[in-house]
Each structure stands twice: as C-alpha cells, then as structure tokens.
Short mmCIF file of C-alpha atoms in Angstrom, two decimals:
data_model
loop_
_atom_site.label_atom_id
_atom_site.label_comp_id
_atom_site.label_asym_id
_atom_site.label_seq_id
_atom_site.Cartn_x
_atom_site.Cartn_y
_atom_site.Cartn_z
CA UNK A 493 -102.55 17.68 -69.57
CA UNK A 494 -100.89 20.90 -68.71
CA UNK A 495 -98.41 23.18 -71.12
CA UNK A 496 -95.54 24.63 -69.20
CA UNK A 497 -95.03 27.32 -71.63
CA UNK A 498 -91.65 28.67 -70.06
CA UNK A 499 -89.55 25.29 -69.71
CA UNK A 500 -91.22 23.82 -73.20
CA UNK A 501 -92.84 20.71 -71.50
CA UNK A 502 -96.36 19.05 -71.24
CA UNK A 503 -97.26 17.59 -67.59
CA UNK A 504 -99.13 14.55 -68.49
CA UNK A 505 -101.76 11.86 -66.17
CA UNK A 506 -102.80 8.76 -65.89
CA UNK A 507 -105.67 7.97 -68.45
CA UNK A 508 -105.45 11.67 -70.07
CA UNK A 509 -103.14 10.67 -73.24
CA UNK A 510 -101.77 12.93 -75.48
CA UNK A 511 -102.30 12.12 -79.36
CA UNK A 512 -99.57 13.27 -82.20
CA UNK A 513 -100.68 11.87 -85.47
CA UNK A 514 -97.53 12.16 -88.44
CA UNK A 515 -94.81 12.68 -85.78
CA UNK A 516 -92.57 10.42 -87.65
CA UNK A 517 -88.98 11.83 -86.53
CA UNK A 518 -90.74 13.56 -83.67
CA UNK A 519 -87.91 12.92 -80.33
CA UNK A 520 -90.27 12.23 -77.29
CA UNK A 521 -88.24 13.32 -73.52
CA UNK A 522 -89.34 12.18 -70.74
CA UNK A 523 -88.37 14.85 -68.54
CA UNK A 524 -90.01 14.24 -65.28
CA UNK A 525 -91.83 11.31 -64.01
CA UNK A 526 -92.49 8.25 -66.23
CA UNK A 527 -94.09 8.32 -69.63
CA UNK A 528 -95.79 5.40 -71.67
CA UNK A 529 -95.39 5.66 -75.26
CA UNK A 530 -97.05 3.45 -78.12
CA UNK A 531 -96.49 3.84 -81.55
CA UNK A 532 -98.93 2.72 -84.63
CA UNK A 533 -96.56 0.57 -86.74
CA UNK A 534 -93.56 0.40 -84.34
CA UNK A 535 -93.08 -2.74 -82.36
CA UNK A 536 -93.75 -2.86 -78.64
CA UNK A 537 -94.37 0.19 -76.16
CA UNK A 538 -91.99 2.12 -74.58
CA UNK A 539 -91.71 3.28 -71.28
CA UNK A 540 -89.33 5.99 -70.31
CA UNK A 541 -88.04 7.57 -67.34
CA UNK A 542 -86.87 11.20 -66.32
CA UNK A 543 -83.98 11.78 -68.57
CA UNK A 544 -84.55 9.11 -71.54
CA UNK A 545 -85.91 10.11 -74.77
CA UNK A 546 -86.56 8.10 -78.18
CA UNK A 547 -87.45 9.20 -81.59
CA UNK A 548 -90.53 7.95 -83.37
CA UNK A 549 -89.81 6.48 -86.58
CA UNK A 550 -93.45 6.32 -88.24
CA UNK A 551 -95.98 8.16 -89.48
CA UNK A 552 -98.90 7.00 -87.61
CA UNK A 553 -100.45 7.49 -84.40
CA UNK A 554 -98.66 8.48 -81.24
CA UNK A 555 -100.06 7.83 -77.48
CA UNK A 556 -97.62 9.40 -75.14
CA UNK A 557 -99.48 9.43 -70.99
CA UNK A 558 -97.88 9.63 -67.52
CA UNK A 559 -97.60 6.73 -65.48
CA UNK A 560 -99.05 7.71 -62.90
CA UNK A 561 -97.44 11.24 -64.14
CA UNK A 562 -94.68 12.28 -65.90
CA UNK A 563 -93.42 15.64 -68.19
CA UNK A 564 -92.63 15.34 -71.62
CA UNK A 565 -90.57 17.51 -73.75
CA UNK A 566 -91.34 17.06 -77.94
CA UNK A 567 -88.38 18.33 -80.28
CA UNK A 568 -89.02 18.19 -84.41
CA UNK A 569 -85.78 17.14 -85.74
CA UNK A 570 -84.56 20.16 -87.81
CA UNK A 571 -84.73 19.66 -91.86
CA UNK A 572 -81.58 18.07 -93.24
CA UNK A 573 -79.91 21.08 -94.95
CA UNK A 574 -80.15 22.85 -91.66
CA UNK A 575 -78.25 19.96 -89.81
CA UNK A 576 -75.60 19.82 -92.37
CA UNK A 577 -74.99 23.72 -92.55
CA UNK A 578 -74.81 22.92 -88.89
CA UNK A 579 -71.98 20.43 -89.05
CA UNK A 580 -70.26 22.67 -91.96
CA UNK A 581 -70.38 25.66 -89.98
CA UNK A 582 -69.47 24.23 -86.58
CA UNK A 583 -66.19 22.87 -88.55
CA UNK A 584 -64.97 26.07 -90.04
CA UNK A 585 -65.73 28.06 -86.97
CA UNK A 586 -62.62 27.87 -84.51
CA UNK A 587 -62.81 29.90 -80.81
CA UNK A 588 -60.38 33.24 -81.57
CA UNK A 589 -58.16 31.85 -79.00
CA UNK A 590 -57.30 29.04 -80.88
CA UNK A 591 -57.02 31.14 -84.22
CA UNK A 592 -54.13 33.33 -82.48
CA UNK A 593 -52.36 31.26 -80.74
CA UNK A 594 -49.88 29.73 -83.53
CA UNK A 595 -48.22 26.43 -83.82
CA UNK A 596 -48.36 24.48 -80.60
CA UNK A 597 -45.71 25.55 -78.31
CA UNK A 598 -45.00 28.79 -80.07
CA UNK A 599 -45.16 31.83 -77.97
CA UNK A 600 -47.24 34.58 -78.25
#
C-alpha cells in the first residue's frame, strides 16, 4: 500500500488489504485499477472498477485490496448541517450575470 499524498489516493496489491474499522458512510472510489471490497454486516462483496464508487453503510469492518492492483480514493461524507447549508446557500447564490440581466428578453 502506497499514499499518493498529492492526488488523495492509496495504490493498493494483491494480498496487502487495507482495513477501515467504523467507516459507516465512508464513499470507497475506485480510481484506478480494480478494487475488492467486503463489508462486515453488508451482504455480498463488491468489486469495482476505475471510475465506480459505493458508500459503506455499516459500522464494522472494511477490507478494501487491488485485484491484482487498483487506486482507491476514501471521502467522509460531510456532517448533515454542512450539506444542508450547502444546498441553502447554493440556492440563494445566483452568478452576477444572471442578477443583472432583468426579465428575460429585456435589454440591458
């Protein structure tokens, strides 16, 4: 396992898993390679290719390896009151451009 500091991602091998233990709403990329995933307490494994992600919904053990290699990216899902004053703010904030430019069709 290798920590690519600058692009945020963990190069991961065959047989040299990573272990996350409470990662429950952890989202797992897969941004390189393929990954193997297994979950304590979620049904099945899950293997993912460059480009797919999933979130893990429990609180136990994660196993997250390369097959044969792969790069994985791990983003903590921010705290509710920081996703809503998220939404709130991305309503009420409007581009200038669209502030000033009036009723459709109306020339400026």
């Amino acid at each position: 396992m290798r920590v690519l500091s600058s692009s945020g991602t963990i190069k991961l091998d065959e047989w040299s898993p990573l272990a996350l233990r409470d990662a429950s709403g952890l989202r797992v990329e897969c941004t390189r390679g393929r990954i193997w995933v297994t979950v304590e307490g979620q049904a099945g494994d899950f293997f993912l290719d460059a480009g797919e992600g999933m979130r893990v919904t429990s609180g136990g053990l994660v196993l997250i390896e390369g097959v044969p290699r792969g790069s994985v990216r791990l983003v903590a899902d921010a705290p509710w009151p920081v996703r809503w004053a998220s939404r709130v703010l991305g309503r009420l904030h409007r581009p200038r451009a669209l502030r000033s430019a009036g009723p459709a069709g109306a020339a400026i």
